């Protein structure tokens, strides 16, 4: 890996490159046209990473349902706000999962560096904020 | 597995690991779908609730179909890479489940 110039490439990839990779979601043949087919084991590893992100997304969606279902004493605003934050994170996470998978697959085919991403850091910050909010709500008993 | 394909297969068991990852993800999807159905029918069987429940069941079936196709494909000694269509379908099922949840929560 050549570390230096990777930064601007990676951050740019979220903008214009992001749209181009969205087109790749629906045009599988276009992905196959690029570069060489990598070792199938690398593709499978990429697929497992994709599935791990999908599981994260599903867990967040499940968390959203759980907040709605198992904290019935909470004030409506707090309950819906927390559920909404978790569900939105779930949607973002699943879309990002497929986008990241396409970009990794393309980078492997072209022999480029793998794309870098700020998403894991942002997601963990968001989850931390939601968890703190839950602690505050439970400890101070903001019930409706 | 035939004995012939056993010699050619990957010693790191990557297809097996990937198959298990699909199983785990399907299981997580099942939990989310069950929670979705529970939420949708929580406040009695209103029309919106029944529709949301049916929709989440359909999404779960869609995810199951994608996973089953992929698991079947992984049985080969050298499986082809995941198709972009399957990846998109799985991710969109997840996102749609979250949107179902939005309807059910409000």
PDB file of C-alpha atoms in Angstrom:
ATOM      1  CA  UNK A   1       0.000   0.000   0.000  1.00  0.00           C
ATOM      2  CA  UNK A   2       1.225   3.466  -0.863  1.00  0.00           C
ATOM      3  CA  UNK A   3      -0.110   5.540   1.984  1.00  0.00           C
ATOM      4  CA  UNK A   4       0.465   9.180   0.944  1.00  0.00           C
ATOM      5  CA  UNK A   5      -1.889  10.061  -1.911  1.00  0.00           C
ATOM      6  CA  UNK A   6      -4.579   7.663  -0.700  1.00  0.00           C
ATOM      7  CA  UNK A   7      -6.315  10.271   1.464  1.00  0.00           C
ATOM      8  CA  UNK A   8      -7.690  12.704  -1.134  1.00  0.00           C
ATOM      9  CA  UNK A   9      -8.648   9.798  -3.407  1.00  0.00           C
ATOM     10  CA  UNK A  10     -10.584   8.136  -0.629  1.00  0.00           C
ATOM     11  CA  UNK A  11     -12.457  11.233   0.513  1.00  0.00           C
ATOM     12  CA  UNK A  12     -13.281  12.173  -3.077  1.00  0.00           C
ATOM     13  CA  UNK A  13     -14.677   8.695  -3.681  1.00  0.00           C
ATOM     14  CA  UNK A  14     -17.639   9.459  -1.426  1.00  0.00           C
ATOM     15  CA  UNK A  15     -18.770  12.294  -3.703  1.00  0.00           C
ATOM     16  CA  UNK A  16     -18.619  11.869  -7.480  1.00  0.00           C
ATOM     17  CA  UNK A  17     -17.326   8.306  -7.219  1.00  0.00           C
ATOM     18  CA  UNK A  18     -20.215   7.475  -4.925  1.00  0.00           C
ATOM     19  CA  UNK A  19     -22.771   8.187  -7.650  1.00  0.00           C
ATOM     20  CA  UNK A  20     -20.798   6.224 -10.199  1.00  0.00           C
ATOM     21  CA  UNK A  21     -20.680   3.228  -7.856  1.00  0.00           C
ATOM     22  CA  UNK A  22     -24.453   3.473  -7.284  1.00  0.00           C
ATOM     23  CA  UNK A  23     -24.809   2.771 -11.010  1.00  0.00           C
ATOM     24  CA  UNK A  24     -22.668  -0.324 -10.473  1.00  0.00           C
ATOM     25  CA  UNK A  25     -25.234  -1.674  -7.973  1.00  0.00           C
ATOM     26  CA  UNK A  26     -27.696  -2.180 -10.804  1.00  0.00           C
ATOM     27  CA  UNK A  27     -25.290  -2.933 -13.661  1.00  0.00           C
ATOM     28  CA  UNK A  28     -23.461  -6.099 -12.640  1.00  0.00           C
ATOM     29  CA  UNK A  29     -21.996  -6.582 -16.124  1.00  0.00           C
ATOM     30  CA  UNK A  30     -20.307  -3.176 -15.885  1.00  0.00           C
ATOM     31  CA  UNK A  31     -18.410  -4.289 -12.787  1.00  0.00           C
ATOM     32  CA  UNK A  32     -17.264  -7.433 -14.581  1.00  0.00           C
ATOM     33  CA  UNK A  33     -15.894  -5.361 -17.473  1.00  0.00           C
ATOM     34  CA  UNK A  34     -13.300  -3.691 -15.277  1.00  0.00           C
ATOM     35  CA  UNK A  35      -9.807  -5.043 -14.673  1.00  0.00           C
ATOM     36  CA  UNK A  36      -9.123  -8.705 -13.924  1.00  0.00           C
ATOM     37  CA  UNK A  37     -11.123 -11.133 -11.842  1.00  0.00           C
ATOM     38  CA  UNK A  38      -9.378 -11.347  -8.436  1.00  0.00           C
ATOM     39  CA  UNK A  39      -8.752 -14.581  -6.560  1.00  0.00           C
ATOM     40  CA  UNK A  40     -12.182 -15.852  -5.512  1.00  0.00           C
ATOM     41  CA  UNK A  41     -11.061 -15.976  -1.875  1.00  0.00           C
ATOM     42  CA  UNK A  42     -10.566 -12.215  -1.821  1.00  0.00           C
ATOM     43  CA  UNK A  43     -14.040 -11.710  -3.284  1.00  0.00           C
ATOM     44  CA  UNK A  44     -15.464 -14.023  -0.623  1.00  0.00           C
ATOM     45  CA  UNK A  45     -13.674 -12.062   2.111  1.00  0.00           C
ATOM     46  CA  UNK A  46     -15.161  -8.860   0.701  1.00  0.00           C
ATOM     47  CA  UNK A  47     -18.581 -10.531   0.710  1.00  0.00           C
ATOM     48  CA  UNK A  48     -18.181 -11.504   4.381  1.00  0.00           C
ATOM     49  CA  UNK A  49     -17.310  -7.923   5.272  1.00  0.00           C
ATOM     50  CA  UNK A  50     -20.416  -6.798   3.394  1.00  0.00           C
ATOM     51  CA  UNK A  51     -22.515  -9.310   5.342  1.00  0.00           C
ATOM     52  CA  UNK A  52     -21.024  -8.152   8.638  1.00  0.00           C
ATOM     53  CA  UNK A  53     -22.102  -4.579   7.797  1.00  0.00           C
ATOM     54  CA  UNK A  54     -25.535  -5.851   6.812  1.00  0.00           C
ATOM     55  CA  UNK A  55     -25.812  -7.611  10.165  1.00  0.00           C
ATOM     56  CA  UNK A  56     -24.861  -4.376  11.880  1.00  0.00           C
ATOM     57  CA  UNK A  57     -27.616  -2.627   9.937  1.00  0.00           C
ATOM     58  CA  UNK A  58     -30.144  -5.324  10.871  1.00  0.00           C
ATOM     59  CA  UNK A  59     -29.103  -5.129  14.522  1.00  0.00           C
ATOM     60  CA  UNK A  60     -29.663  -1.350  14.458  1.00  0.00           C
ATOM     61  CA  UNK A  61     -33.109  -1.845  12.895  1.00  0.00           C
ATOM     62  CA  UNK A  62     -33.864  -4.479  15.535  1.00  0.00           C
ATOM     63  CA  UNK A  63     -32.686  -2.014  18.190  1.00  0.00           C
ATOM     64  CA  UNK A  64     -35.106   0.566  16.811  1.00  0.00           C
ATOM     65  CA  UNK A  65     -37.987  -1.896  17.140  1.00  0.00           C
ATOM     66  CA  UNK A  66     -36.802  -2.886  20.620  1.00  0.00           C
ATOM     67  CA  UNK A  67     -36.773   0.734  21.838  1.00  0.00           C
ATOM     68  CA  UNK A  68     -40.305   1.167  20.568  1.00  0.00           C
ATOM     69  CA  UNK A  69     -41.519  -2.113  22.045  1.00  0.00           C
ATOM     70  CA  UNK A  70     -39.704  -2.537  25.324  1.00  0.00           C
ATOM     71  CA  UNK A  71     -39.584   1.021  26.642  1.00  0.00           C
ATOM     72  CA  UNK A  72     -43.333   1.718  26.610  1.00  0.00           C
ATOM     73  CA  UNK A  73     -43.200   3.971  29.684  1.00  0.00           C
ATOM     74  CA  UNK A  74     -40.948   6.455  27.939  1.00  0.00           C
ATOM     75  CA  UNK A  75     -42.286   9.836  26.848  1.00  0.00           C
ATOM     76  CA  UNK A  76     -43.457   9.665  23.201  1.00  0.00           C
ATOM     77  CA  UNK A  77     -40.839  12.143  21.977  1.00  0.00           C
ATOM     78  CA  UNK A  78     -37.887  10.365  23.585  1.00  0.00           C
ATOM     79  CA  UNK A  79     -39.080   6.937  22.443  1.00  0.00           C
ATOM     80  CA  UNK A  80     -39.703   7.943  18.839  1.00  0.00           C
ATOM     81  CA  UNK A  81     -36.511  10.012  18.741  1.00  0.00           C
ATOM     82  CA  UNK A  82     -34.326   7.125  19.895  1.00  0.00           C
ATOM     83  CA  UNK A  83     -36.084   4.632  17.604  1.00  0.00           C
ATOM     84  CA  UNK A  84     -35.744   7.038  14.681  1.00  0.00           C
ATOM     85  CA  UNK A  85     -32.025   7.556  15.275  1.00  0.00           C
ATOM     86  CA  UNK A  86     -31.416   3.788  15.348  1.00  0.00           C
ATOM     87  CA  UNK A  87     -33.562   3.114  12.272  1.00  0.00           C
ATOM     88  CA  UNK A  88     -31.898   5.913  10.296  1.00  0.00           C
ATOM     89  CA  UNK A  89     -28.494   4.506  11.245  1.00  0.00           C
ATOM     90  CA  UNK A  90     -29.707   1.098  10.032  1.00  0.00           C
ATOM     91  CA  UNK A  91     -30.758   2.475   6.637  1.00  0.00           C
ATOM     92  CA  UNK A  92     -27.471   4.367   6.214  1.00  0.00           C
ATOM     93  CA  UNK A  93     -25.494   1.310   7.282  1.00  0.00           C
ATOM     94  CA  UNK A  94     -27.147  -1.019   4.754  1.00  0.00           C
ATOM     95  CA  UNK A  95     -26.734   1.446   1.880  1.00  0.00           C
ATOM     96  CA  UNK A  96     -23.141   2.058   2.860  1.00  0.00           C
ATOM     97  CA  UNK A  97     -22.558  -1.718   3.053  1.00  0.00           C
ATOM     98  CA  UNK A  98     -23.424  -2.307  -0.592  1.00  0.00           C
ATOM     99  CA  UNK A  99     -21.632   0.863  -1.720  1.00  0.00           C
ATOM    100  CA  UNK A 100     -18.454  -0.108   0.097  1.00  0.00           C
ATOM    101  CA  UNK A 101     -18.686  -3.649  -1.273  1.00  0.00           C
ATOM    102  CA  UNK A 102     -18.935  -2.373  -4.864  1.00  0.00           C
ATOM    103  CA  UNK A 103     -16.023   0.014  -4.370  1.00  0.00           C
ATOM    104  CA  UNK A 104     -13.829  -2.688  -2.800  1.00  0.00           C
ATOM    105  CA  UNK A 105     -14.702  -5.145  -5.562  1.00  0.00           C
ATOM    106  CA  UNK A 106     -13.836  -2.554  -8.217  1.00  0.00           C
ATOM    107  CA  UNK A 107     -10.584  -1.607  -6.478  1.00  0.00           C
ATOM    108  CA  UNK A 108      -9.583  -5.285  -6.326  1.00  0.00           C
ATOM    109  CA  UNK A 109     -10.365  -5.737 -10.021  1.00  0.00           C
ATOM    110  CA  UNK A 110      -8.316  -2.673 -10.953  1.00  0.00           C
ATOM    111  CA  UNK A 111      -5.477  -3.524  -8.557  1.00  0.00           C
ATOM    112  CA  UNK A 112      -5.924  -0.207  -6.703  1.00  0.00           C
ATOM    113  CA  UNK A 113      -5.731   0.493  -2.967  1.00  0.00           C
ATOM    114  CA  UNK A 114      -8.889  -0.392  -1.095  1.00  0.00           C
ATOM    115  CA  UNK A 115     -11.158   2.622  -0.460  1.00  0.00           C
ATOM    116  CA  UNK A 116     -10.867   4.362   2.887  1.00  0.00           C
ATOM    117  CA  UNK A 117     -13.940   5.520   4.734  1.00  0.00           C
ATOM    118  CA  UNK A 118     -15.005   7.705   7.653  1.00  0.00           C
ATOM    119  CA  UNK A 119     -18.228   5.773   8.054  1.00  0.00           C
ATOM    120  CA  UNK A 120     -17.154   3.375  10.870  1.00  0.00           C
ATOM    121  CA  UNK A 121     -16.023   6.301  13.028  1.00  0.00           C
ATOM    122  CA  UNK A 122     -19.241   8.255  12.370  1.00  0.00           C
ATOM    123  CA  UNK A 123     -21.404   5.210  13.067  1.00  0.00           C
ATOM    124  CA  UNK A 124     -19.688   4.444  16.360  1.00  0.00           C
ATOM    125  CA  UNK A 125     -20.082   8.090  17.410  1.00  0.00           C
ATOM    126  CA  UNK A 126     -23.790   7.981  16.552  1.00  0.00           C
ATOM    127  CA  UNK A 127     -24.292   4.729  18.464  1.00  0.00           C
ATOM    128  CA  UNK A 128     -22.412   6.176  21.442  1.00  0.00           C
ATOM    129  CA  UNK A 129     -24.683   9.256  21.433  1.00  0.00           C
ATOM    130  CA  UNK A 130     -27.824   7.075  21.312  1.00  0.00           C
ATOM    131  CA  UNK A 131     -26.493   4.857  24.116  1.00  0.00           C
ATOM    132  CA  UNK A 132     -25.712   7.910  26.286  1.00  0.00           C
ATOM    133  CA  UNK A 133     -29.171   9.294  25.621  1.00  0.00           C
ATOM    134  CA  UNK A 134     -30.676   5.981  26.726  1.00  0.00           C
ATOM    135  CA  UNK A 135     -28.612   5.992  29.921  1.00  0.00           C
ATOM    136  CA  UNK A 136     -29.729   9.550  30.695  1.00  0.00           C
ATOM    137  CA  UNK A 137     -33.365   8.696  29.973  1.00  0.00           C
ATOM    138  CA  UNK A 138     -33.295   5.566  32.126  1.00  0.00           C
ATOM    139  CA  UNK A 139     -31.326   7.076  35.032  1.00  0.00           C
ATOM    140  CA  UNK A 140     -33.320  10.309  35.263  1.00  0.00           C
ATOM    141  CA  UNK A 141     -36.574   8.490  34.611  1.00  0.00           C
ATOM    142  CA  UNK A 142     -38.059  10.791  31.993  1.00  0.00           C
ATOM    143  CA  UNK A 143     -41.262   8.886  31.818  1.00  0.00           C
ATOM    144  CA  UNK A 144     -44.409  10.076  30.149  1.00  0.00           C
TER     145      UNK A 144
ATOM    146  CA  UNK B   1     -18.970 -32.845  -1.979  1.00  0.00           C
ATOM    147  CA  UNK B   2     -17.334 -35.381  -4.277  1.00  0.00           C
ATOM    148  CA  UNK B   3     -13.822 -36.526  -3.338  1.00  0.00           C
ATOM    149  CA  UNK B   4     -12.437 -34.883  -6.508  1.00  0.00           C
ATOM    150  CA  UNK B   5     -13.565 -31.398  -5.525  1.00  0.00           C
ATOM    151  CA  UNK B   6     -12.233 -31.840  -1.976  1.00  0.00           C
ATOM    152  CA  UNK B   7      -8.653 -31.758  -3.244  1.00  0.00           C
ATOM    153  CA  UNK B   8      -9.196 -28.526  -5.178  1.00  0.00           C
ATOM    154  CA  UNK B   9     -10.937 -26.656  -2.440  1.00  0.00           C
ATOM    155  CA  UNK B  10      -9.542 -23.848  -0.380  1.00  0.00           C
ATOM    156  CA  UNK B  11      -7.741 -24.967   2.809  1.00  0.00           C
ATOM    157  CA  UNK B  12      -8.907 -21.804   4.589  1.00  0.00           C
ATOM    158  CA  UNK B  13     -12.564 -22.891   4.208  1.00  0.00           C
ATOM    159  CA  UNK B  14     -13.508 -19.499   2.840  1.00  0.00           C
ATOM    160  CA  UNK B  15     -16.674 -20.689   1.041  1.00  0.00           C
ATOM    161  CA  UNK B  16     -17.842 -22.347   4.269  1.00  0.00           C
ATOM    162  CA  UNK B  17     -17.128 -19.224   6.287  1.00  0.00           C
ATOM    163  CA  UNK B  18     -19.025 -17.143   3.765  1.00  0.00           C
ATOM    164  CA  UNK B  19     -21.937 -19.575   3.857  1.00  0.00           C
ATOM    165  CA  UNK B  20     -22.059 -19.312   7.648  1.00  0.00           C
ATOM    166  CA  UNK B  21     -21.936 -15.522   7.365  1.00  0.00           C
ATOM    167  CA  UNK B  22     -25.027 -15.686   5.124  1.00  0.00           C
ATOM    168  CA  UNK B  23     -26.734 -17.956   7.676  1.00  0.00           C
ATOM    169  CA  UNK B  24     -25.903 -15.578  10.535  1.00  0.00           C
ATOM    170  CA  UNK B  25     -27.185 -12.637   8.559  1.00  0.00           C
ATOM    171  CA  UNK B  26     -30.405 -14.480   7.676  1.00  0.00           C
ATOM    172  CA  UNK B  27     -30.871 -15.258  11.365  1.00  0.00           C
ATOM    173  CA  UNK B  28     -30.412 -11.583  12.269  1.00  0.00           C
ATOM    174  CA  UNK B  29     -32.900 -10.693   9.548  1.00  0.00           C
ATOM    175  CA  UNK B  30     -35.379 -13.169  11.042  1.00  0.00           C
ATOM    176  CA  UNK B  31     -35.060 -11.542  14.471  1.00  0.00           C
ATOM    177  CA  UNK B  32     -35.579  -8.088  12.967  1.00  0.00           C
ATOM    178  CA  UNK B  33     -38.590  -9.295  10.956  1.00  0.00           C
ATOM    179  CA  UNK B  34     -40.177 -10.928  14.021  1.00  0.00           C
ATOM    180  CA  UNK B  35     -39.702  -7.698  15.989  1.00  0.00           C
ATOM    181  CA  UNK B  36     -41.207  -5.830  13.040  1.00  0.00           C
ATOM    182  CA  UNK B  37     -44.287  -8.060  12.998  1.00  0.00           C
ATOM    183  CA  UNK B  38     -44.647  -7.706  16.753  1.00  0.00           C
ATOM    184  CA  UNK B  39     -44.413  -3.917  16.560  1.00  0.00           C
ATOM    185  CA  UNK B  40     -46.832  -3.727  13.657  1.00  0.00           C
ATOM    186  CA  UNK B  41     -49.514  -5.763  15.444  1.00  0.00           C
ATOM    187  CA  UNK B  42     -48.814  -4.334  18.894  1.00  0.00           C
ATOM    188  CA  UNK B  43     -51.618  -1.791  18.883  1.00  0.00           C
ATOM    189  CA  UNK B  44     -54.223  -4.190  17.537  1.00  0.00           C
ATOM    190  CA  UNK B  45     -54.685  -5.385  13.970  1.00  0.00           C
ATOM    191  CA  UNK B  46     -55.274  -2.081  12.184  1.00  0.00           C
ATOM    192  CA  UNK B  47     -55.055  -1.965   8.383  1.00  0.00           C
ATOM    193  CA  UNK B  48     -51.697  -0.194   8.440  1.00  0.00           C
ATOM    194  CA  UNK B  49     -50.397  -2.697  10.991  1.00  0.00           C
ATOM    195  CA  UNK B  50     -51.448  -5.712   8.934  1.00  0.00           C
ATOM    196  CA  UNK B  51     -49.959  -4.205   5.777  1.00  0.00           C
ATOM    197  CA  UNK B  52     -46.678  -3.412   7.574  1.00  0.00           C
ATOM    198  CA  UNK B  53     -46.607  -6.950   9.003  1.00  0.00           C
ATOM    199  CA  UNK B  54     -47.207  -8.525   5.570  1.00  0.00           C
ATOM    200  CA  UNK B  55     -44.589  -6.264   4.009  1.00  0.00           C
ATOM    201  CA  UNK B  56     -41.925  -7.196   6.544  1.00  0.00           C
ATOM    202  CA  UNK B  57     -42.753 -10.883   6.003  1.00  0.00           C
ATOM    203  CA  UNK B  58     -42.319 -10.380   2.252  1.00  0.00           C
ATOM    204  CA  UNK B  59     -38.996  -8.590   2.791  1.00  0.00           C
ATOM    205  CA  UNK B  60     -37.833 -11.419   5.015  1.00  0.00           C
ATOM    206  CA  UNK B  61     -38.805 -13.935   2.301  1.00  0.00           C
ATOM    207  CA  UNK B  62     -36.901 -11.843  -0.250  1.00  0.00           C
ATOM    208  CA  UNK B  63     -33.790 -11.858   1.917  1.00  0.00           C
ATOM    209  CA  UNK B  64     -34.184 -15.598   2.456  1.00  0.00           C
ATOM    210  CA  UNK B  65     -34.396 -16.169  -1.317  1.00  0.00           C
ATOM    211  CA  UNK B  66     -31.237 -14.123  -1.979  1.00  0.00           C
ATOM    212  CA  UNK B  67     -29.382 -15.938   0.803  1.00  0.00           C
ATOM    213  CA  UNK B  68     -30.534 -19.351  -0.403  1.00  0.00           C
ATOM    214  CA  UNK B  69     -29.452 -18.654  -3.974  1.00  0.00           C
ATOM    215  CA  UNK B  70     -26.061 -17.484  -2.756  1.00  0.00           C
ATOM    216  CA  UNK B  71     -25.610 -20.454  -0.414  1.00  0.00           C
ATOM    217  CA  UNK B  72     -26.388 -22.784  -3.313  1.00  0.00           C
ATOM    218  CA  UNK B  73     -23.839 -20.927  -5.426  1.00  0.00           C
ATOM    219  CA  UNK B  74     -21.200 -21.309  -2.715  1.00  0.00           C
ATOM    220  CA  UNK B  75     -21.349 -25.106  -2.982  1.00  0.00           C
ATOM    221  CA  UNK B  76     -18.950 -25.019  -5.953  1.00  0.00           C
ATOM    222  CA  UNK B  77     -15.269 -25.630  -5.199  1.00  0.00           C
ATOM    223  CA  UNK B  78     -14.387 -22.219  -6.632  1.00  0.00           C
ATOM    224  CA  UNK B  79     -17.492 -20.090  -6.188  1.00  0.00           C
ATOM    225  CA  UNK B  80     -18.048 -17.059  -8.402  1.00  0.00           C
ATOM    226  CA  UNK B  81     -18.034 -13.656  -6.750  1.00  0.00           C
ATOM    227  CA  UNK B  82     -21.314 -12.350  -5.337  1.00  0.00           C
ATOM    228  CA  UNK B  83     -23.369 -10.629  -8.027  1.00  0.00           C
ATOM    229  CA  UNK B  84     -23.978  -6.912  -7.615  1.00  0.00           C
ATOM    230  CA  UNK B  85     -27.702  -7.562  -8.036  1.00  0.00           C
ATOM    231  CA  UNK B  86     -27.787  -9.978  -5.080  1.00  0.00           C
ATOM    232  CA  UNK B  87     -25.808  -7.570  -2.898  1.00  0.00           C
ATOM    233  CA  UNK B  88     -28.121  -4.692  -3.796  1.00  0.00           C
ATOM    234  CA  UNK B  89     -31.219  -6.819  -3.183  1.00  0.00           C
ATOM    235  CA  UNK B  90     -30.004  -7.878   0.269  1.00  0.00           C
ATOM    236  CA  UNK B  91     -29.094  -4.316   1.258  1.00  0.00           C
ATOM    237  CA  UNK B  92     -32.380  -2.908  -0.036  1.00  0.00           C
ATOM    238  CA  UNK B  93     -34.349  -5.553   1.889  1.00  0.00           C
ATOM    239  CA  UNK B  94     -32.603  -4.336   5.051  1.00  0.00           C
ATOM    240  CA  UNK B  95     -33.266  -0.670   4.278  1.00  0.00           C
ATOM    241  CA  UNK B  96     -36.911  -1.403   3.444  1.00  0.00           C
ATOM    242  CA  UNK B  97     -37.339  -3.259   6.729  1.00  0.00           C
ATOM    243  CA  UNK B  98     -36.190  -0.095   8.490  1.00  0.00           C
ATOM    244  CA  UNK B  99     -38.733   1.937   6.503  1.00  0.00           C
ATOM    245  CA  UNK B 100     -41.455  -0.550   7.526  1.00  0.00           C
ATOM    246  CA  UNK B 101     -40.335   0.091  11.084  1.00  0.00           C
ATOM    247  CA  UNK B 102     -40.744   3.840  10.610  1.00  0.00           C
ATOM    248  CA  UNK B 103     -44.373   3.315   9.577  1.00  0.00           C
ATOM    249  CA  UNK B 104     -44.997   0.959  12.499  1.00  0.00           C
ATOM    250  CA  UNK B 105     -43.341   3.215  15.109  1.00  0.00           C
ATOM    251  CA  UNK B 106     -45.401   6.296  14.241  1.00  0.00           C
TER     252      UNK B 106
END
